[in-house]
Structures are given as C-alpha cells and as structure tokens.
XYZ file of C-alpha atoms in Angstrom:
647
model
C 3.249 -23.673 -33.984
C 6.228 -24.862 -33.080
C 8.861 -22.087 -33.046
C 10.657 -20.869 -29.719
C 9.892 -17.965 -28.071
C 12.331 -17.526 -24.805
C 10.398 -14.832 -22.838
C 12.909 -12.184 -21.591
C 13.485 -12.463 -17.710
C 16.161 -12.919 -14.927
C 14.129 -15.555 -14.058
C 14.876 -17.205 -17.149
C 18.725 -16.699 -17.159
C 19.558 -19.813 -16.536
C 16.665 -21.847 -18.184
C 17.503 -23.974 -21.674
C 15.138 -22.816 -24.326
C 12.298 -25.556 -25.263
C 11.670 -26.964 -28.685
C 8.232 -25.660 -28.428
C 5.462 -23.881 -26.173
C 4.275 -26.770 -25.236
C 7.377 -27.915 -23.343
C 8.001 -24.202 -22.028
C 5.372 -23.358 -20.798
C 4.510 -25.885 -18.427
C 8.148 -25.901 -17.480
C 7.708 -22.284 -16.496
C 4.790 -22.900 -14.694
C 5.964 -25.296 -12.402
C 9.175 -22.921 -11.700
C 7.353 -20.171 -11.180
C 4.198 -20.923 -10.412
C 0.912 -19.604 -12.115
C 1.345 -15.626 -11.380
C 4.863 -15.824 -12.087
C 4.187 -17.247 -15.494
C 1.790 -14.306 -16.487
C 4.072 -11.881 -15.211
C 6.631 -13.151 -17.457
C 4.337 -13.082 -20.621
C 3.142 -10.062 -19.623
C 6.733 -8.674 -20.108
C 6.954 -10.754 -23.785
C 3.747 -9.161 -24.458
C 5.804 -4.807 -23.547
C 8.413 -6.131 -25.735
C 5.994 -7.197 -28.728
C 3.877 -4.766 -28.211
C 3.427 -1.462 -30.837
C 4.200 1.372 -28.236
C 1.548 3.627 -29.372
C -1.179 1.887 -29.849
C -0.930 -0.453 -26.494
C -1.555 -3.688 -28.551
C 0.703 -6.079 -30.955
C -0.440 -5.880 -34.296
C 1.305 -8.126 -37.417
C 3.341 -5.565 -38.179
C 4.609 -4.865 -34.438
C 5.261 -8.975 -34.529
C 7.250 -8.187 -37.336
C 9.246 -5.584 -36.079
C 10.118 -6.840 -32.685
C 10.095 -10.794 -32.867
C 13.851 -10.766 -33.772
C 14.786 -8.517 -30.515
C 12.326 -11.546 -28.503
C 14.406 -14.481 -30.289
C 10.888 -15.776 -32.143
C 12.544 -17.606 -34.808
C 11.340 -19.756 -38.048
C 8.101 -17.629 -38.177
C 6.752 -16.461 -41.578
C 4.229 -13.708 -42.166
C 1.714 -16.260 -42.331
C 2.191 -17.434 -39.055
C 2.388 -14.110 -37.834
C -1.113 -13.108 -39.179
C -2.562 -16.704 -38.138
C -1.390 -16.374 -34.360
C -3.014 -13.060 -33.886
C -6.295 -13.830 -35.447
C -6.144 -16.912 -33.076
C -6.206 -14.720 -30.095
C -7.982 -11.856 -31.179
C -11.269 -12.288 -29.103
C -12.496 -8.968 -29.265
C -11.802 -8.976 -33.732
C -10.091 -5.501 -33.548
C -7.120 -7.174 -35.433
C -4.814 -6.827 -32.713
C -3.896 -8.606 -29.235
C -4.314 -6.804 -26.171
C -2.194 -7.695 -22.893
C -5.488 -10.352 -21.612
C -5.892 -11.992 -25.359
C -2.125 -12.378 -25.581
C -1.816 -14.589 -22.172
C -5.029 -15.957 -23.165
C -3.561 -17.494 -26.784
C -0.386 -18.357 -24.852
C -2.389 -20.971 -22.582
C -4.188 -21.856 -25.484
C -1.297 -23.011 -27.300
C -0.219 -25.573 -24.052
C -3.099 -27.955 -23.560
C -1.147 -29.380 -20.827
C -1.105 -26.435 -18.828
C -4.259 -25.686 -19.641
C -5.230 -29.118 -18.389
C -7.222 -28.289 -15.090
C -5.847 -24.775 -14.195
C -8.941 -22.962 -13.870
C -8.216 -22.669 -9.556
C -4.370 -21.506 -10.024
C -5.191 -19.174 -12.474
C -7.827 -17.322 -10.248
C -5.559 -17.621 -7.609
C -3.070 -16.322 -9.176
C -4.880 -13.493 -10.616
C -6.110 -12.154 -6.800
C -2.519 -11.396 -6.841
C -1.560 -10.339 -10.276
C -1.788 -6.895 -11.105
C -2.116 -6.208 -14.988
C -0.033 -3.410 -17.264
C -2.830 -2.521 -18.995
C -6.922 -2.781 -18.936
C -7.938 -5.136 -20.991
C -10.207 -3.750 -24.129
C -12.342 -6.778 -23.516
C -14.876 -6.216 -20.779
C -15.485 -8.596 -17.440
C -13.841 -11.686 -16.859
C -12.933 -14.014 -20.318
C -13.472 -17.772 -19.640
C -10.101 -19.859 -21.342
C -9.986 -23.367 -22.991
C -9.798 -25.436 -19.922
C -11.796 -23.190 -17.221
C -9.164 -20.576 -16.974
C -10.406 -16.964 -16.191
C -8.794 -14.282 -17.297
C -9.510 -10.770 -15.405
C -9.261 -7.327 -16.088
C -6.974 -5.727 -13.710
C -6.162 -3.093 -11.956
C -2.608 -1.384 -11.461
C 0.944 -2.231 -12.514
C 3.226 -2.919 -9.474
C 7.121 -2.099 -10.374
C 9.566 -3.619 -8.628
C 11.602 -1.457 -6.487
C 11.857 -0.125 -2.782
C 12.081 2.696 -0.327
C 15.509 4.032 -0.673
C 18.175 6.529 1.046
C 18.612 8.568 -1.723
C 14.674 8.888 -2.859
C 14.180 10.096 0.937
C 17.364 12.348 0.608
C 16.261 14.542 -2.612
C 12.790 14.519 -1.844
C 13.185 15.900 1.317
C 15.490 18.405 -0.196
C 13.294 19.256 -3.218
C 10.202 19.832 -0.809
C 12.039 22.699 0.788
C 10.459 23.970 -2.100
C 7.706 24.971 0.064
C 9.396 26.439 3.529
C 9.276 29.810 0.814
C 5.907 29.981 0.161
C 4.833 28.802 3.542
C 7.261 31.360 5.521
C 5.410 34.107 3.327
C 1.890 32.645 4.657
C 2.641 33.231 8.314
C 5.599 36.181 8.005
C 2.866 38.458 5.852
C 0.386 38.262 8.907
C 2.455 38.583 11.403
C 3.791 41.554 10.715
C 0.687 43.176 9.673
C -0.345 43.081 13.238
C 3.013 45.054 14.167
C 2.137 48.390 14.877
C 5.729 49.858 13.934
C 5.488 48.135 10.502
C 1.953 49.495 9.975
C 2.749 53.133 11.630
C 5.332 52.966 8.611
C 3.525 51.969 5.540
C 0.153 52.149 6.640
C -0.294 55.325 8.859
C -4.461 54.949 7.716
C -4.968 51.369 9.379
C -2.567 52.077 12.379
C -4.756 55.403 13.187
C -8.199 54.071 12.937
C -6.947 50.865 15.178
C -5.921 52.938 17.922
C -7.732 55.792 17.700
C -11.505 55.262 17.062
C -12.238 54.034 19.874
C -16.505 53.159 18.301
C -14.713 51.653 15.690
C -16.871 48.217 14.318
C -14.021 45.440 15.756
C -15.056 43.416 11.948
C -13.790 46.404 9.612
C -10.744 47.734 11.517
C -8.570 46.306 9.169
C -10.341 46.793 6.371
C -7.543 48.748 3.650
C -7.098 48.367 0.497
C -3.502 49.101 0.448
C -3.145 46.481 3.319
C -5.073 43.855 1.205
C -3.115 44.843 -2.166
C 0.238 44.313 -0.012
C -0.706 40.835 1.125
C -2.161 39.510 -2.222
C 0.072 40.679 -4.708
C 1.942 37.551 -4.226
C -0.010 35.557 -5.456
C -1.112 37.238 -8.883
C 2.453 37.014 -9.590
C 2.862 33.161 -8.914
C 0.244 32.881 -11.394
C 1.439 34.248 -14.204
C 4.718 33.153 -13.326
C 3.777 29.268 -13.277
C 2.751 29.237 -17.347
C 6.400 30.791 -17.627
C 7.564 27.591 -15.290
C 5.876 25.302 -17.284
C 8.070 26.006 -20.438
C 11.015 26.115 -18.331
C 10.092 22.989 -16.176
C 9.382 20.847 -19.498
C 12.320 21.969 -21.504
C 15.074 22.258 -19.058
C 13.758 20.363 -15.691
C 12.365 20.162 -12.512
C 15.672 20.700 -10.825
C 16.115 23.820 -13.116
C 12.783 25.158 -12.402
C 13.046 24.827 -8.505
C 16.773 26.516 -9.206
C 15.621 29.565 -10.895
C 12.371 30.031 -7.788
C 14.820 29.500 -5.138
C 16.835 33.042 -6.805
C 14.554 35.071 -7.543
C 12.845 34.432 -4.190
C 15.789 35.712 -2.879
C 15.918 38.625 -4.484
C 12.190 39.574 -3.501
C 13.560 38.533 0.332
C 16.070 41.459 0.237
C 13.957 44.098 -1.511
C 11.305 43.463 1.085
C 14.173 43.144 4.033
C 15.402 46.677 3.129
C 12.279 48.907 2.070
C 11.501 52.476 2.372
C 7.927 52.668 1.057
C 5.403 50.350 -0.205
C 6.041 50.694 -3.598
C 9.387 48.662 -2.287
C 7.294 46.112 -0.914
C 5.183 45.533 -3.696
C 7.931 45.161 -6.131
C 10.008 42.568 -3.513
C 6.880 40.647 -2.857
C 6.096 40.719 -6.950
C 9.637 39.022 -6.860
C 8.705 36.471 -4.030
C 5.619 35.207 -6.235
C 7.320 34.291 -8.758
C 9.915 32.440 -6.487
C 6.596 30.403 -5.366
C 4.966 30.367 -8.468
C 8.077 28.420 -10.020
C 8.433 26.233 -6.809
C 4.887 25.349 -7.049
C 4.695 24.288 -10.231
C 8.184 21.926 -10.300
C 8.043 20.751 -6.656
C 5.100 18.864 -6.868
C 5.665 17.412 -9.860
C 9.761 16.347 -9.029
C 8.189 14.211 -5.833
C 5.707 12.603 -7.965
C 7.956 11.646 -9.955
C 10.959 10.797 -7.936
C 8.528 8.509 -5.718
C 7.493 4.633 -5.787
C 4.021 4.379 -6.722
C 3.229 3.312 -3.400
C 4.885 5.998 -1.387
C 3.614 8.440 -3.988
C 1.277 9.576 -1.543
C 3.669 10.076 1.423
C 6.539 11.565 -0.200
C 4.508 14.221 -2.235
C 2.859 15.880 0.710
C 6.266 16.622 2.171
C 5.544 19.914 0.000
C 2.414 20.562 2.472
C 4.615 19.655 4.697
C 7.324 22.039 4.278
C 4.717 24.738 3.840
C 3.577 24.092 7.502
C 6.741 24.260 8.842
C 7.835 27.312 7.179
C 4.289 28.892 8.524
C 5.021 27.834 11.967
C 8.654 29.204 11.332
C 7.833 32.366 10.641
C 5.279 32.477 13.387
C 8.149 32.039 16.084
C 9.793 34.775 14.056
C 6.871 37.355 14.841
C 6.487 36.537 17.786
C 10.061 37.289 18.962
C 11.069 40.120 16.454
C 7.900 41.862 17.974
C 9.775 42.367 21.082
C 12.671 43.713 19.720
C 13.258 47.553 20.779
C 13.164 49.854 18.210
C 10.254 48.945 16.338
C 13.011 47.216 13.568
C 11.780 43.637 14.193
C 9.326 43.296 10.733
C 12.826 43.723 8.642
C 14.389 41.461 10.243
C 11.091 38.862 9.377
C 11.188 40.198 5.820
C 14.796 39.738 5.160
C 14.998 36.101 7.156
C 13.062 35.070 4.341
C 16.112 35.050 2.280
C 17.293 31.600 4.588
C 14.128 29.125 3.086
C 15.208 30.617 -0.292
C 18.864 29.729 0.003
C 18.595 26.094 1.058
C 16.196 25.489 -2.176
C 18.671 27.467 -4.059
C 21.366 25.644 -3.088
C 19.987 22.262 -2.811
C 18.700 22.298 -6.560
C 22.534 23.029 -7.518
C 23.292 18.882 -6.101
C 19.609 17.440 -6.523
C 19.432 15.030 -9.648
C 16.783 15.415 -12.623
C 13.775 12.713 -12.564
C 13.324 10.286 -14.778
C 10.897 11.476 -16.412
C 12.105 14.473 -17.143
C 15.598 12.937 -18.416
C 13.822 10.679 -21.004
C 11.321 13.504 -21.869
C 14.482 15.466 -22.553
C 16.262 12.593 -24.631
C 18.858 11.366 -21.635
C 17.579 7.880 -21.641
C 20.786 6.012 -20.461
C 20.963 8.631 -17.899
C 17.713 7.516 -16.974
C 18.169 4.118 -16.827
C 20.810 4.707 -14.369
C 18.776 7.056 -12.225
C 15.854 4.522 -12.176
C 18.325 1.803 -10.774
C 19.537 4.324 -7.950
C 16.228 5.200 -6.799
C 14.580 2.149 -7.074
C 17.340 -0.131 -5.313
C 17.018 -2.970 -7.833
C 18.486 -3.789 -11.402
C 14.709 -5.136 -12.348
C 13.386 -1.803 -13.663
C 12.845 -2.713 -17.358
C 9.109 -2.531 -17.031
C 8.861 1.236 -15.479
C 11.495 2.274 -18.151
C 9.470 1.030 -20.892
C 6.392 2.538 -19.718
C 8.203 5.774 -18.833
C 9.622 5.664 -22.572
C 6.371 4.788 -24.053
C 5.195 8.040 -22.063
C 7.570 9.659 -23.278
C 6.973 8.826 -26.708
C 3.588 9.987 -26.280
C 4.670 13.213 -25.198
C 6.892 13.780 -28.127
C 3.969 13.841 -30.599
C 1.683 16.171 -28.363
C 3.052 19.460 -30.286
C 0.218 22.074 -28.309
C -0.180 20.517 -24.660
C -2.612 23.358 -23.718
C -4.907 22.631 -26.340
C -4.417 19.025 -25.990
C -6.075 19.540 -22.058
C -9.112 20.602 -23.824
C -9.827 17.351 -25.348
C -12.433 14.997 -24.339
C -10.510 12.141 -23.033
C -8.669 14.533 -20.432
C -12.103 16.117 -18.918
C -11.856 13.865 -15.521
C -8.306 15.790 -15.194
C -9.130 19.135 -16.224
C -12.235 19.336 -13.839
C -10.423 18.010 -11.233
C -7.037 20.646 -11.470
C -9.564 23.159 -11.712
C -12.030 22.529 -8.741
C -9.508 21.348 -6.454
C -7.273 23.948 -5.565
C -10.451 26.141 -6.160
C -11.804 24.514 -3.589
C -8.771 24.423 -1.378
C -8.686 28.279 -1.493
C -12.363 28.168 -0.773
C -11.819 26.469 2.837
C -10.497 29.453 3.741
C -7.686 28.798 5.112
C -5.049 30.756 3.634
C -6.749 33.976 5.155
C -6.992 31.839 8.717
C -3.439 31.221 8.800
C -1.816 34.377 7.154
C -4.805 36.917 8.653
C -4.279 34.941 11.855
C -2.553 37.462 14.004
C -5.034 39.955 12.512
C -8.145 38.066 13.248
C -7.098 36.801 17.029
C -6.188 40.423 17.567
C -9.362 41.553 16.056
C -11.090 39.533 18.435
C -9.563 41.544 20.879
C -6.092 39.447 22.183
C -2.943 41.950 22.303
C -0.550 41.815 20.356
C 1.478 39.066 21.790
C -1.448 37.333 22.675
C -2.265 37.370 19.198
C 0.985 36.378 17.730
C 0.982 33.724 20.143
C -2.428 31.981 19.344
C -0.765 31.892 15.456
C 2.257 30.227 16.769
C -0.015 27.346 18.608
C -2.308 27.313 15.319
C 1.079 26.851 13.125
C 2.196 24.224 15.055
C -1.207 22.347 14.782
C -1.203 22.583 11.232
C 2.636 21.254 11.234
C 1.577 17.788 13.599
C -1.776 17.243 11.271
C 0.291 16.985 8.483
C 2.119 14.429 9.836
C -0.828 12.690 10.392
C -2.105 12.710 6.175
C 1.691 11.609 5.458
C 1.551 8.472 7.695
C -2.490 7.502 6.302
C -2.583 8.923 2.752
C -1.013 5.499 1.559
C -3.294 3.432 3.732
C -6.397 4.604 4.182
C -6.331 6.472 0.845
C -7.126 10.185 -1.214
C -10.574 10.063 -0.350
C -11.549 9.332 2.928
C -8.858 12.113 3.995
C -11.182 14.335 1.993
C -14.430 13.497 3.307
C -13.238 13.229 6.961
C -11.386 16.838 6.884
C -14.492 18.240 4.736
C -17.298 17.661 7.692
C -14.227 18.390 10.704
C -14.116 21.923 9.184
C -17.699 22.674 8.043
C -18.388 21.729 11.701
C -15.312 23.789 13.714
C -16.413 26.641 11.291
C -20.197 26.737 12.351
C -18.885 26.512 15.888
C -16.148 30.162 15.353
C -19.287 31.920 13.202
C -21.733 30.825 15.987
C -19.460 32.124 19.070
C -18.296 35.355 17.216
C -21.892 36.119 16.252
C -22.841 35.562 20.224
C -20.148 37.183 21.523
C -19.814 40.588 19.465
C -23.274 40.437 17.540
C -23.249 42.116 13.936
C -22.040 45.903 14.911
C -19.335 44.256 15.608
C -19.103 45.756 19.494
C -18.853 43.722 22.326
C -16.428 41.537 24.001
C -14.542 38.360 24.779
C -14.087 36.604 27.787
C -10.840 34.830 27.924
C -12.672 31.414 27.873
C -14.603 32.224 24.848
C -11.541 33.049 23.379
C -9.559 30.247 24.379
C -12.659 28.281 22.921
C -12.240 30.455 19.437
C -8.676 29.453 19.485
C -9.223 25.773 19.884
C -11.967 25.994 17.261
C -9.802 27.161 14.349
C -6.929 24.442 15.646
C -8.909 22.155 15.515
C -9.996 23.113 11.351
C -6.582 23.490 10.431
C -5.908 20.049 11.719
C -9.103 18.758 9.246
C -7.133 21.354 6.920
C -3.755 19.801 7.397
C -4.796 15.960 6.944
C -6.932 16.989 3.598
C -7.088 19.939 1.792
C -4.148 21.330 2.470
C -1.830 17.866 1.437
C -4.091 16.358 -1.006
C -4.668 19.521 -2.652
C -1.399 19.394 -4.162
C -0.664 15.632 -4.493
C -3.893 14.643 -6.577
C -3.693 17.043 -9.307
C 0.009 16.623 -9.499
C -0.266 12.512 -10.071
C -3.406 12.230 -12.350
C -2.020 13.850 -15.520
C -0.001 11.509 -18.266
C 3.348 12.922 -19.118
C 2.827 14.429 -22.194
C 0.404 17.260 -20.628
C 2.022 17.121 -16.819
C 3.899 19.917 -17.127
C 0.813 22.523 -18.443
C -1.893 20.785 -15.946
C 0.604 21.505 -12.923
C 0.953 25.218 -14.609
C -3.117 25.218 -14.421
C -3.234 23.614 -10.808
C -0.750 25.888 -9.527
C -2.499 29.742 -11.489
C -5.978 28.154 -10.304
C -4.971 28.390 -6.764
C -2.909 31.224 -7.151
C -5.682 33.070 -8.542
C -8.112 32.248 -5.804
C -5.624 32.727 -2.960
C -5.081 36.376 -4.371
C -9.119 36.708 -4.856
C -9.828 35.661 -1.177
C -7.173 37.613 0.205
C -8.342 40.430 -2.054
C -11.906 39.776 -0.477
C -11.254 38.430 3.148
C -10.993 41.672 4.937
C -13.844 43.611 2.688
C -15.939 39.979 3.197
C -14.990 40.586 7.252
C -16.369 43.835 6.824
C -19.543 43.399 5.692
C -20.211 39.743 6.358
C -19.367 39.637 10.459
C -19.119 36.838 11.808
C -21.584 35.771 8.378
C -18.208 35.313 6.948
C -17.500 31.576 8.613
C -20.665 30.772 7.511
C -19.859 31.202 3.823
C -17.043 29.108 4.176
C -18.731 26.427 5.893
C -20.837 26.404 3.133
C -18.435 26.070 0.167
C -16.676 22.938 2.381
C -20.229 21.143 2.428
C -20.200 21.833 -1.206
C -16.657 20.468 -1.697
C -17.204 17.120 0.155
C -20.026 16.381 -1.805
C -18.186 16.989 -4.873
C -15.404 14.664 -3.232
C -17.794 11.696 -2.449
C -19.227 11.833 -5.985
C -16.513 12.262 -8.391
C -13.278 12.131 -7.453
C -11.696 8.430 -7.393
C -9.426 6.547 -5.639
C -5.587 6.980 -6.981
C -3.728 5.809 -3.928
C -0.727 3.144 -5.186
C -1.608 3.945 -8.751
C 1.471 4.050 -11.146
C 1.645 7.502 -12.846
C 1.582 5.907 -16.429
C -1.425 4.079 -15.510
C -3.989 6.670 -14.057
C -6.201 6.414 -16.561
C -7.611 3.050 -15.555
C -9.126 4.812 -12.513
C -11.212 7.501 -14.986
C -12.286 4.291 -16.928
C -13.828 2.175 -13.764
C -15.511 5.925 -12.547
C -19.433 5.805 -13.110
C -19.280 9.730 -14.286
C -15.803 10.105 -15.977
C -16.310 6.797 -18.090
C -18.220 8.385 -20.296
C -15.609 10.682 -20.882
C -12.625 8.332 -21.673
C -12.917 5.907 -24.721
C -10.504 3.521 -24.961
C -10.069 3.532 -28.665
C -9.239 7.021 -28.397
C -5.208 8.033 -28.672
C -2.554 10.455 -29.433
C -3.578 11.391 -33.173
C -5.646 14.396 -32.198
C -2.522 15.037 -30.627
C -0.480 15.112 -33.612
C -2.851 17.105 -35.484
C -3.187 19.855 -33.233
C-alpha cells in the first residue's frame, strides 16, 4: 500500500507529506516520539471512524478518506486494509487494531520497538476500550494495551472558575431553606403564631416526654412540603433543562424561588406558608436538577470532581447563613424576627436569578441543541487552548447519540444502563438515609430538645453549620486526589461511629421516658458528637452525593437520570422529615441507632459496587462499568443505540 495518508495534527503543520507509510511513519516517530505517534493515529482513527458504531468499517473508509487526504485508494484496497487489521474478525477496526495495522504496515518502525511502545503506553491514555481483550502482541514485539481514559487537552481557566462559581449559587437556596426552616421552628413567636398546639405543650406540660415535644403534624407537614414539590418539579426541569438549557433551567428556579421567598416573608396563616414554601420547592427542585449537571459539564475532566461539589458547597454556606440569621433575628423585639428570615430568602434567590441572565450555556447543551459553532467557540474559552478537536468530536458523537434516543425514560430501563440506574437510585437514598437533613434543619429543635435555651440552641446550629461549611472544603481539595470512594468509606464508618456515640449518651442521660437531664459537659460532648458527623457528612455524602450521579450518565439520558437523582432524594428528604419527629417520638434516643445502621449498610454497598470515576471524561464513563466485577455483566459491548431508536 502505498498511498498517503497525512494524519491531521498541529503537530504535523509543517511536515511534507511522505510517498508512503513507510517513510511517514518512522519520520513521525522520531519527531514525536512513540506516544506522540499513537496519539496522532489515534486522532486519524476519530476522523475515520463511523460515529455510531465506534469502529471504521469499509463504508466509513469510504465516506471519510477524502476529508483525511487518503488518496489513490480503490474499494479493493479499502476492504483489503481492514481485513488486514481486523484481529478480532468482526469486520471492522477498533481504535487498538487500527494502530496495530498502522505499525504493521512500517517494518522499520516496527523493527525493535517492543520497549518504546510499552513505555509509551504507561503514558498513553486510549479514546476508546479496545473490543479485543488483554494486551495484543504486534509484528516485532510491540504490545498493544487496552486503556483506560481519554485525557483532553485543556486547563484550569478564569472563566470556568467564574461561571461555576456563579452557577453553584444554585444551592445557597436550597441550603438557606435547610437551616432557616429549623431555626425558626424553635422561635416561640413564630410557633405561638402558626402553631399555638406545639408552643402550649412546650411550655406548659411541664411531665411532658422531652423526645415527643415536638411531635405535630402540622409542624412536620410545614417543614416537608418542600421537598414533595422539588420532586415533581425536577421531571418538569428535565424537559425544560434538555430543550432550552441549563442556564434556562437555573433562570426559571432562581424566580420562582423568589416568589415562594415573599409569600413566606409576608404570611398570615399557614395555609400562606404552605403555598410560599410549595413555591420554594420548585425553585430547588429546578436548581437541583440543572446545577449539577451545568458544573459537570462546564468542568475539565480532572477538576470534575472539585468544581461540581461547589453545589454542596454552596448548600453549606447558605445553611450556615441562615443559621447566623436565627440566631440574630431571634433577638429582635417584637417577636417579628422569623419574617425577616423568611423574606431574606429572597437575596440567595436573586443572585441565581440574576447570574443565570450573564452565565453562558455548556457545551453540551449547545450541540445537544444544534449550536455547534457556538460550541466550538465555548470549548476554546473554557478550555484555554485551540487543541479541542478531540472533546468536540466526542461531545458531537454524544450528541448524535442523543438525537436518536426518542423516549430517554424508557431508554434508563435498559440493560446496559443498570450500573447507572442503581446507582441514581441508592445514592441519594442513601444520602437521605444518613440522616442528616433532619440533623441540620431539626438542629435548633433537637439541641433545644435536649434541653439548651433558645439561644443556646440556635447557637450550637450556627457552630454545626460552620463545621459542615470547613468539611466541605476539605472533599473539594481531595475528591480529585484521593478519589469518589475512599471519601465514601472514610465518612461512612466517621458517622456510624459519632452516631453510636449521640444514641449512647442520650439513652444514658434521659433514658427512654424521655425525663432526665443534661449536664453542660454532656451536652457540650452531644454537640461535638454531631460536628464531628457532619464533618464525615460534609467530605462524603453530602458532596459526592450529588457529583457521582450527575457524571456517570451519557448525554443522551443525562438530563432524565439527574430528574431521577434529584425526585429520589427529594422524595426521601420529605419521607424522613415526614418521619423524623414521629421516629423521635417513639424511637428515643433508638432513633441514632437506626441511622447508624443504614450508614453501615451504605458503606458496604460503597466498597462493593460503586467504582472509581475520579478524572474520567464524561463521554467515556462507561469503561469504568465494563472493568467492574458486578456491573460487567450488565454492559455488553456490542450493545448500542438501536434499542434506542426503536423505542
């Protein structure tokens, strides 16, 4: 074969095409050295490739050799050079057989370049994994090894720090509503108001079991209507986030978030309250589902980690926000103070609102929506390089995918996305299942129920808040580096452990009727107890509960698996907040033990079956299901997009 075949490269811009492959390729070699060469055949092979399928086929040869400058090639030739490198007799070249058949073709090169070719592939990370299985021994003694992840080129830049610190403001509105909706709970004005039942049997039976004081329906109805609404509200945001964009999506929370912020600011009954915190739901529920995915998105693969838990994050700051705020609008004279926490809620919702209006659309979502140039361009900004050919093609190739996938919520069901499914299902079930939500928004409550006063109480949530806003900081510095999984096991036996320790010392200390009392140490030791699991919480759970179901999904099906991550947890927030003060109740100090247990039962789950995705490109998660001893069985390579297009 003697036909030329300039592989398409900036490195190549200034190299003279060869009269065959058996001048170029050793000529590339020595200019680039080993890796270098594969990368660049790596690229020929994205351009030859059929976009669908993965592989390049005859007829893909066919239909791209012209745009690669392959000239004086017949269909003969065509059909002889893949059947010379199809090792695996599927009638097709995957990325491994095509650099294979490209060494094969330079006996020169091939001459003694068994070592640089292992050295160079420690280095080399592939596009795809190869359909071949273990390590494929070349003419010559060169290996050729399946690999793991692509690595794009690209950096850390201003901008992608600027709009994704914007776009996780996202979640100062649904963690402000964490720590303002407990705080003022534990206001007696607010609950003389609008619950007159609660307020009396607090201060006025005096036998009264300390565990079940708080125990009201009403009460519980007010704090968890929240988040039935941000379920339902997230399928809406799916639509809304595929068809019209993150930025849109986050837009439209940010309003109507608002709008809940002034209902609630200004009501006369609890029908008002209801109704305005129906409103903020939604606000979170469409925050919650485009956040996420926008930072994803928006992020190099290996700062994916590190710029998506900004949304935990922001969620921690907005709880220890609205702390301060109870704590100080407590004191203010006139029993007024709980508007004024209501209605500041309004200030997290404008600065989403109006940072949406400037922040730019990813670029994902611009090719999914048909803006490809604009795209292009975006990909250049954020990456802070010209180079980004490779992540375009991939994202367009994704794209492509998605086009075809006409039902995405009956596409989840099939086979090849169980690893996913099970995983945006038990994860944020599991995350609600820690607990923590009713720790840190039934934290004024609970400190008070364990007999602080009021500011005592308020104060012990401030300190708490502030814990869980310096852990955080902790999972955004090590989620890249030590990785998703050893967060998870390391927070998962820190809280079973601080949780035995609170059940153990409540138990002692006011037995189950729920009667006795606290010494100021003990409670100082209660205090440091649940600081120290919302720190485990902050560094795990909390982060990584959003960032791993958000980054495992392909594009086609990303927007309804963040809809099912976000009504999952949703649901179970509202169910344990539903059941928290009943579960108090009846449970005692029981009730740390059941949590305890269902974080022994989550860590297992963690060390078993979920995999390592740190500095894993988006496009090419699916390599991590294949290597998994469990979810292999699950994902067949030979399967694609055509049950797609059926359904």
């Amino acid at each position: 074969m003697a036909a030329s075949f300039p592989v398409e490269s900036r490195n190549m811009a200034d190299h003279e095409d060869p009269d065959s492959f058996q001048d170029f390729l050793p000529t590339m070699a020595a200019r680039l050295g080993t890796a270098g060469l594969i990368e660049e055949l790596c690229k020929g092979f994205r351009l030859l490739m059929d976009p669908a399928k993965r592989v390049i086929t005859v007829e893909s040869l066919k239909r791209n050799s012209a745009a690669m400058g392959v000239a004086g090639l017949g269909d003969e030739d065509l059909v002889d050079m893949v059947s010379q490198g199809d090792l695996n007799g599927d009638g097709a070249l995957d990325q491994m057989e095509f650099c294979v058949l490209m060494f094969r073709l330079s006996p020169e090169l091939m001459e003694g370049s068994g070592k640089a070719m292992r050295e160079a592939l420690e280095t080399f990370k592939w596009l795809d994994e190869p359909k071949t299985s273990g390590f494929e021994t070349m003419a010559g003694g060169a290996v050729m090894a399946p690999g793991a992840s692509k690595a794009y080129p690209g950096k850390m830049t201003l901008y992608v720090f600027v709009t994704c610190l914007v776009a996780s403001s996202g979640g100062l509105i649904f963690g402000y509503d964490i720590g303002i909706s407990g705080g003022i709970t534990s206001m007696n004005t607010f609950l003389q108001k609008f619950f007159p039942k609660v307020y009396y049997k607090e201060k006025h039976t005096l036998s009264s079991n300390q565990y079940c004081e708080f125990d009201s329906q009403l009460l519980t109805t007010f704090t968890s209507s929240l988040y039935l609404a941000a379920l339902v509200a997230s399928f809406f945001a799916s639509a809304v986030t595929r068809t019209f964009g993150r930025r849109i999506s986050m837009l439209g929370g940010g309003i109507i978030f608002l709008g809940g912020a002034a209902i609630n600011g200004g009501a006369k009954d609890v029908a008002m309250l209801i109704i305005g915190r129906i409103l903020l739901g939604i606000g979170v529920g469409f925050a919650s589902q485009s956040v996420p995915l926008y930072l994803s998105e928006m992020a190099p693969a290996k700062l994916r980690g590190m710029l998506n838990i900004a949304f935990q994050l922001m969620i921690t700051i907005g709880i220890f926000i609205a702390n301060l705020v109870n704590y100080f609008t407590n004191k203010i004279e006139g029993g007024w103070g709980w508007r004024l926490g209501l209605g500041l809620a309004a200030v997290p919702a404008i600065i989403i609102t109006v940072g949406s209006l400037f922040l730019p659309d990813t670029p994902n979502s611009l090719i999914e929506r048909g803006h490809n140039e604009q795209a292009m361009s975006m990909l250049r900004k954020i990456r802070g390089t010209d180079d980004i050919k490779a992540e375009y093609d991939d994202l367009v190739v994704a794209s492509e995918d998605s086009q075809v996938v006409k039902h995405p919520w009956s596409t989840l069901l099939q086979k090849k996305y169980r690893p996913q499914l099970c995983m945006s299902l038990l994860i944020p079930t599991f995350q609600q299942l820690t607990g923590i939500n009713v720790v840190m928004f039934y934290a004024p409550v609970l400190f008070k129920t364990l007999g602080f006063g009021d500011d005592a109480s308020l104060m012990s949530a401030v300190i708490t808040g502030l814990v869980n806003v310096v852990a955080t900081f902790v999972s955004i510095i090590t989620v890249d580096k030590v990785g998703r999984r050893a967060l998870f096991l390391q927070g998962g036996v820190q809280m079973v452990i601080s949780q035995i320790l609170v059940g153990t010392l409540i138990g002692i200390k006011f037995g189950a009727n729920g009667q006795g009392e606290i010494t100021k140490t003990s409670a100082i030791f209660v205090v440091v107890c649940i600081c120290v699991f919302v720190s485990a919480f902050a560094w795990s759970w909390g982060p990584l509960g959003w960032l791993v179901p958000s980054e495992i999904f392909p594009l086609e099906i990303r927007s309804a698996a963040q809809s099912i991550n976000v009504s999952v947890n949703m649901f179970f927030t509202f169910v344990v907040a539903q059941i928290f003060l009943p579960l108090l109740c009846h449970l005692k100090f029981g009730l740390f033990y059941f949590f305890a247990a269902w974080e022994v039962a989550m860590t297992i789950f963690i060390a078993f079956f979920l995999p390592e995705t740190k500095n894993m490109p988006i496009e090419e998660m699916t390599l991590v299901w294949k290597k998994h001893w469990f979810w292999s069985r699950f994902v067949n390579d030979d399967t694609d997009i055509e049950v797609a297009r059926r359904n």
